[in-house]
Short mmCIF file of C-alpha atoms and ligand atoms in Angstrom, two decimals:
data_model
loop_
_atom_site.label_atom_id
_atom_site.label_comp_id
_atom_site.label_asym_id
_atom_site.label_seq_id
_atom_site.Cartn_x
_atom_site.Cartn_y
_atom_site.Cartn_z
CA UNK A 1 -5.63 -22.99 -9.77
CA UNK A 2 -4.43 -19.70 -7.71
CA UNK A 3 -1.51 -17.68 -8.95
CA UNK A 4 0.48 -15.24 -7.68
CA UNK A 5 3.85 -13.43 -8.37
CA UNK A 6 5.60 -12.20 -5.27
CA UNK A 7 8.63 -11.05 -3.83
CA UNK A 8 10.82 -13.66 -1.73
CA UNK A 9 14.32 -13.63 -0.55
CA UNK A 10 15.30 -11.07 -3.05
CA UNK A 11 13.55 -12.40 -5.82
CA UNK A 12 10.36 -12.37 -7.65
CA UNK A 13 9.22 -15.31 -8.60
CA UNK A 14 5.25 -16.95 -9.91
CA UNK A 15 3.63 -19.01 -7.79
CA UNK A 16 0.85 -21.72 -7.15
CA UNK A 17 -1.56 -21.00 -4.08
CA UNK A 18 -2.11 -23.53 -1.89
CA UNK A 19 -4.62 -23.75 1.42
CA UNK A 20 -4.15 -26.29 4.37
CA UNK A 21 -6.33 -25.69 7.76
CA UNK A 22 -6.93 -22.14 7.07
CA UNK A 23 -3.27 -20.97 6.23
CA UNK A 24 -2.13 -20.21 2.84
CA UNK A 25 1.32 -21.22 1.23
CA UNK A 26 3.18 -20.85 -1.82
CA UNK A 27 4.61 -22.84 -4.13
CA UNK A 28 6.74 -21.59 -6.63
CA UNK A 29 6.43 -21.68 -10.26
CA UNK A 30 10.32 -21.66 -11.88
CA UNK A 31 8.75 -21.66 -15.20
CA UNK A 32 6.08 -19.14 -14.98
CA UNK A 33 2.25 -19.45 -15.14
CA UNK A 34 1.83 -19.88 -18.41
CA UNK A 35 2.00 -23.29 -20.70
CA UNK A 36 2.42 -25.90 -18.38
CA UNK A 37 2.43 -25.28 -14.09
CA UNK A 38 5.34 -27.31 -13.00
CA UNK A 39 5.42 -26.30 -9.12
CA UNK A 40 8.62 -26.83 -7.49
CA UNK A 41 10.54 -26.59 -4.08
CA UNK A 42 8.82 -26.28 -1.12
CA UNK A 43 5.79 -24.20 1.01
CA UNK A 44 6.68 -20.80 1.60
CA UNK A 45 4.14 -19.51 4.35
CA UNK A 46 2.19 -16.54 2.71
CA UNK A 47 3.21 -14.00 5.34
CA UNK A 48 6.94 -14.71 4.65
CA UNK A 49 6.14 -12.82 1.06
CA UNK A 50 5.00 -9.42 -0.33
CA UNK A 51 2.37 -10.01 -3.09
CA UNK A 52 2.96 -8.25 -5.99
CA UNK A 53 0.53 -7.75 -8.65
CA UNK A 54 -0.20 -10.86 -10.34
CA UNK A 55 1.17 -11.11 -14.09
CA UNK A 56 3.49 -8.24 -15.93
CA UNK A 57 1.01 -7.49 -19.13
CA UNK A 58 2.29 -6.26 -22.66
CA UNK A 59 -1.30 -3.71 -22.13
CA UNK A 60 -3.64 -2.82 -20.10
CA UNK A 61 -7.40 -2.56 -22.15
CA UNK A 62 -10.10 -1.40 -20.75
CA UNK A 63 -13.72 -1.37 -21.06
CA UNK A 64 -16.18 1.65 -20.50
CA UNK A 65 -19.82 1.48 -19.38
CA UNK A 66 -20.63 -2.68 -19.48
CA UNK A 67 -23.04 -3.14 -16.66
CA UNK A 68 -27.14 -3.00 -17.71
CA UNK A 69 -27.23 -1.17 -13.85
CA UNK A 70 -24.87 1.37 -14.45
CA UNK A 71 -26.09 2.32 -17.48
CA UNK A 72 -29.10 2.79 -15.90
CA UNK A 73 -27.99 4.60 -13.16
CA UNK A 74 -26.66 7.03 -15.72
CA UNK A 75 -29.49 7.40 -17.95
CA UNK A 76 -27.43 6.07 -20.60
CA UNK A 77 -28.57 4.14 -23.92
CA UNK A 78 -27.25 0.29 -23.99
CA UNK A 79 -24.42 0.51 -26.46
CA UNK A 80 -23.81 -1.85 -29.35
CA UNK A 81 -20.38 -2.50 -29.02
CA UNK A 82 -17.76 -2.04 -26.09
CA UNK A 83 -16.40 1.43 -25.69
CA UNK A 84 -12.95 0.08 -25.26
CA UNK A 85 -9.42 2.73 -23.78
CA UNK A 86 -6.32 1.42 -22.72
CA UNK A 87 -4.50 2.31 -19.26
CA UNK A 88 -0.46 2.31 -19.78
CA UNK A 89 1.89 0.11 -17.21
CA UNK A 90 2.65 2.54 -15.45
CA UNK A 91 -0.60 2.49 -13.76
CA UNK A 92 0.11 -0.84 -12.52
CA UNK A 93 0.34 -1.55 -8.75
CA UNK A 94 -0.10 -4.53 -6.58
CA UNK A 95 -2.02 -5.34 -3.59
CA UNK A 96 -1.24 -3.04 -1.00
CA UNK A 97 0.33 -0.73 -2.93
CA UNK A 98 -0.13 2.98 -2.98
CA UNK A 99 -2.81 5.02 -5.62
CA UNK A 100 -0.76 8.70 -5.68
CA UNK A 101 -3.61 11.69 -5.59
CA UNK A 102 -2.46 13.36 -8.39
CA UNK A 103 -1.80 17.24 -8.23
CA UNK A 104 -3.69 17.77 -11.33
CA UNK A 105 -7.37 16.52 -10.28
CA UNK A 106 -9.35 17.82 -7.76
CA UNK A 107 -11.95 14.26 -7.82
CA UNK A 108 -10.05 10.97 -8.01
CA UNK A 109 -12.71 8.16 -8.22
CA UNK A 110 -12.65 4.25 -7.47
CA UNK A 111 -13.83 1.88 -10.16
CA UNK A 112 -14.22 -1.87 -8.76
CA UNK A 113 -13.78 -4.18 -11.98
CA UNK A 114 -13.00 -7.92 -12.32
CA UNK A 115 -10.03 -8.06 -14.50
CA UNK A 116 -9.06 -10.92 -17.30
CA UNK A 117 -5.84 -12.02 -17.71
CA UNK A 118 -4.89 -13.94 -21.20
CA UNK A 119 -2.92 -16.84 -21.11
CA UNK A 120 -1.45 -17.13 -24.95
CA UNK A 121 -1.44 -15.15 -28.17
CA UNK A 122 -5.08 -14.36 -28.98
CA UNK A 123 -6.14 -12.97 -32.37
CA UNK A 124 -9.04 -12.89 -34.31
CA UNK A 125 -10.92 -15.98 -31.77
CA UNK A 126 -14.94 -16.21 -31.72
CA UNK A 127 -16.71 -15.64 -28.52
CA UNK A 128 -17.07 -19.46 -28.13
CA UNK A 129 -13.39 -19.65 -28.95
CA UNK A 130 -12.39 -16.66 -25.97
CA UNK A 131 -12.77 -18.77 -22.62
CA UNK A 132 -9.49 -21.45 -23.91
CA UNK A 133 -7.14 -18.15 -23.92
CA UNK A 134 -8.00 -16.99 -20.26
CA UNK A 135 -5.68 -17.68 -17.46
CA UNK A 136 -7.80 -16.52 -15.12
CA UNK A 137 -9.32 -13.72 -13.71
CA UNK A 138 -8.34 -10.80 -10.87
CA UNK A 139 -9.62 -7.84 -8.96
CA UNK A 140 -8.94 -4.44 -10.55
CA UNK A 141 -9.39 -0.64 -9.37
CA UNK A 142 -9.91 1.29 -12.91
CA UNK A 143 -8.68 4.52 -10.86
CA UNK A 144 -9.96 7.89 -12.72
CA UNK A 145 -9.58 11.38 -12.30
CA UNK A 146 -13.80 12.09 -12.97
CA UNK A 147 -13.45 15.46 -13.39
CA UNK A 148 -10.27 15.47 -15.95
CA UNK A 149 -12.10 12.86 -17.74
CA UNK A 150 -15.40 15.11 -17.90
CA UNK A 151 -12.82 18.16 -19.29
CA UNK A 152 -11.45 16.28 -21.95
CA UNK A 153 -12.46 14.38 -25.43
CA UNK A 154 -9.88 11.59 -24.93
CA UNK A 155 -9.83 10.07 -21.43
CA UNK A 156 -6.18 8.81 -21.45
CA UNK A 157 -5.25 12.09 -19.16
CA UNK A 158 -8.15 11.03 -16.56
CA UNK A 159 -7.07 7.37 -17.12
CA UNK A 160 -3.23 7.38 -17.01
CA UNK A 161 -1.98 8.86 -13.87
CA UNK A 162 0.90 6.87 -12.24
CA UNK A 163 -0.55 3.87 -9.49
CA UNK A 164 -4.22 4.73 -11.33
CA UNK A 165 -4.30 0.33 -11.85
CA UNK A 166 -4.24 -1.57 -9.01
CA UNK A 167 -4.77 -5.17 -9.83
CA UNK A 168 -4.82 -8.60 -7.50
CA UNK A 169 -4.23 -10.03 -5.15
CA UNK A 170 -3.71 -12.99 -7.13
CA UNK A 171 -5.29 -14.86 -10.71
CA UNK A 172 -7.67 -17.63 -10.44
CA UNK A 173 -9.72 -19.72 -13.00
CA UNK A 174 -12.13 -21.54 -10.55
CA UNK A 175 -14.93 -18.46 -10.21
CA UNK A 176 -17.26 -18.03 -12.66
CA UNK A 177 -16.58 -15.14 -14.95
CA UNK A 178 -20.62 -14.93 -16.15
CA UNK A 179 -22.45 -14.66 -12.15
CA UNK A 180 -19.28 -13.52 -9.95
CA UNK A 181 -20.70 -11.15 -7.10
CA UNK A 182 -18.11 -7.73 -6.99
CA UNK A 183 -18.00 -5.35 -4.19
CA UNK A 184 -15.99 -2.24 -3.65
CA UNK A 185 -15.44 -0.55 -0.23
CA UNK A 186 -14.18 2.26 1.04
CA UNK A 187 -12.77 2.12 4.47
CA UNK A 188 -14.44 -0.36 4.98
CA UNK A 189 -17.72 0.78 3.96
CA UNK A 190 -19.67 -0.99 0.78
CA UNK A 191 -19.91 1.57 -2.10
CA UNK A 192 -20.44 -0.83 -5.10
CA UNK A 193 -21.92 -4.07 -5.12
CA UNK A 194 -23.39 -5.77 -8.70
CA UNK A 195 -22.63 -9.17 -10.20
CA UNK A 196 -20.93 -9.91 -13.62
CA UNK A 197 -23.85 -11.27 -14.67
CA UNK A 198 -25.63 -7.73 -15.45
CA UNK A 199 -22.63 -7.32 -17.93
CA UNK A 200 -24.13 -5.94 -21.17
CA UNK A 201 -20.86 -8.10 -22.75
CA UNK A 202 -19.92 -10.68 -21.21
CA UNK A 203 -16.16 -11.79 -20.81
CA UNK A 204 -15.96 -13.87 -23.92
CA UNK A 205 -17.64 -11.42 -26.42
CA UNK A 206 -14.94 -8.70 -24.60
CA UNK A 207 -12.26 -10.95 -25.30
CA UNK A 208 -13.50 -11.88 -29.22
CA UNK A 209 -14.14 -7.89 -29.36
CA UNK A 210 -10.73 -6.69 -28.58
CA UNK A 211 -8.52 -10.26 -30.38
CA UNK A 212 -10.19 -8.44 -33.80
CA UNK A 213 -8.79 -5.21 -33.25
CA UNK A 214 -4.86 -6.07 -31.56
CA UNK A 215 -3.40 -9.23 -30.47
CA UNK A 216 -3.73 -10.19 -26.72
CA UNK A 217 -0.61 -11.83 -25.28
CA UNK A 218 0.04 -13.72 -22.31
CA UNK A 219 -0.31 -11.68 -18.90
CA UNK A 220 -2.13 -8.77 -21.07
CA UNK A 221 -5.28 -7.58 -19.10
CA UNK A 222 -8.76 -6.79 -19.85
CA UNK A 223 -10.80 -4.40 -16.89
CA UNK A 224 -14.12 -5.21 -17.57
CA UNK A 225 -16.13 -2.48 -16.51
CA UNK A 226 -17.51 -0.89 -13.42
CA UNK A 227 -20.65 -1.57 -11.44
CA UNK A 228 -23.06 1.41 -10.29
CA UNK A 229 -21.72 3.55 -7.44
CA UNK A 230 -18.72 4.96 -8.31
CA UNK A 231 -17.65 7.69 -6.03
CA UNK A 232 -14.52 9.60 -4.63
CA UNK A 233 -11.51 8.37 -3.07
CA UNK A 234 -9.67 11.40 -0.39
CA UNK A 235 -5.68 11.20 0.81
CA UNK A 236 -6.08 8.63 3.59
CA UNK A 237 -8.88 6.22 2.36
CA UNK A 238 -8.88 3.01 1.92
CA UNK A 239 -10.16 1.49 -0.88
CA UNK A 240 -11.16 -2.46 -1.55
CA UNK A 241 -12.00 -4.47 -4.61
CA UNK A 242 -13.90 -7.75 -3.28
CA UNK A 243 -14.45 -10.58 -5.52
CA UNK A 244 -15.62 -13.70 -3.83
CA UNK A 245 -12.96 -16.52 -4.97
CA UNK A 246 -10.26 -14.22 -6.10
CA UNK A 247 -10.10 -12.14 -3.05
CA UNK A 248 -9.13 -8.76 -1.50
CA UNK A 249 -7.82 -5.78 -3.29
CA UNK A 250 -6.35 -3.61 -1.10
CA UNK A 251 -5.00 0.07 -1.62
CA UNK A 252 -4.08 3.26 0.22
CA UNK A 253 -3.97 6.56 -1.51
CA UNK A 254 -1.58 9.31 -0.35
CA UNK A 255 -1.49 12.63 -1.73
MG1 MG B 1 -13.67 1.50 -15.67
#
């Protein structure tokens, strides 16, 4: 199943995606996407909407270095466990929507990472247990000001400027999580391009690893991680998440 939440005729409303000869419609969820989809009404054509990002979390968590190839790329040991931050909600912007440069930084970075979204209350569940609390899964851009974040102990400053979390363009279950190719461009040029399956944790050990430390609830959302090739965004650029089966991930940034 493919969710979205999007703006219609005033309103915001959840979604189902649908596909029929190469055009894509919407059906709309009055109950929301999580516990039972009961789609109602009918097709809205999607260019009659304005995608917003997909689910409203309770937190953003994030995950630091969790591919084998970027770690190598940085001459950096394997760690044991996940290095784990959190991004707040105000980072949070859609598909299309704009990253801000912020006045503070002088290098704003791009960090392509496919992003988990939980579907119920998730505590204290095994690794075997994880996969049952996902909804689905989404492109995310784990923006970072590189050289705050070298300046300072804590990365929440490097991490937290407003629009630094654009997520989309919409949730889907039917990829799998374990081998999904990810690729980041920058107008329109490829910059990163890895697979989830060099994670050094895979999704369900991320989500066991973080239900032991808080409680996950639905929407919440888990960035996974960034491939090797990270490199600078600039006023003007424009910067793409793909992930085959989810989609496009687009994003301007303005000074
Ligand atoms: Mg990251």
């Amino acid at each position: 199943m493919k969710l979205a939440r999007f703006a219609h005729a005033g309103q915001i409303k959840y979604g189902v995606v649908e596909e029929e000869n190469g055009a894509e419609y919407l059906r709309e969820l009055p109950n929301g996407p999580f516990g039972e989809l009961r789609p109602a009404g009918g097709r809205i054509p999607m260019a009659q909407v304005m995608l917003l990002a997909p689910c409203t979390p309770t937190k953003i968590v994030a995950v630091g270095l969790n591919y084998v190839d970027h770690a190598r790329e940085l001459g950096m040991a394997i760690p044991e466990e996940p290095v784990i931050f959190m991004k707040p909600l105000s980072t949070l912007v859609g598909p299309g929507g704009l990253i801000i440069y912020p006045a503070m930084s002088r290098r704003v970075e791009y960090e392509g990472e496919l992003a988990i979204v939980i579907k119920d209350t998730t505590r204290d569940v095994r690794p075997e247990e994880a996969k049952a609390h996902i909804l689905g899964y989404s492109c995310y851009n784990d923006v970072t000001a590189r050289d705050l974040q070298q300046k300072d102990v804590q990365w929440t400053r490097a991490k937290s400027f407003n629009t630094f979390g654009p997520l989309g363009p919409i949730i889907t279950d039917e990829i799998d999580p374990d081998n999904a190719p990810i690729t980041l461009l920058v107008n329109g040029q490829k910059r990163q391009s890895s697979s989830t399956n060099n994670f050094i944790f895979p999704v369900a050990r991320v989500v066991s690893f973080i239900s032991q430390i808080m409680p996950l609830y639905p929407g919440d959302v888990i960035a996974t991680g960034t491939p090797p090739g990270v490199g600078e965004l600039k006023p003007g650029d424009e910067v793409e998440v793909f992930i085959e089966g989810i989609g496009r991930l687009r994003n301007q940034v303005a000074a």
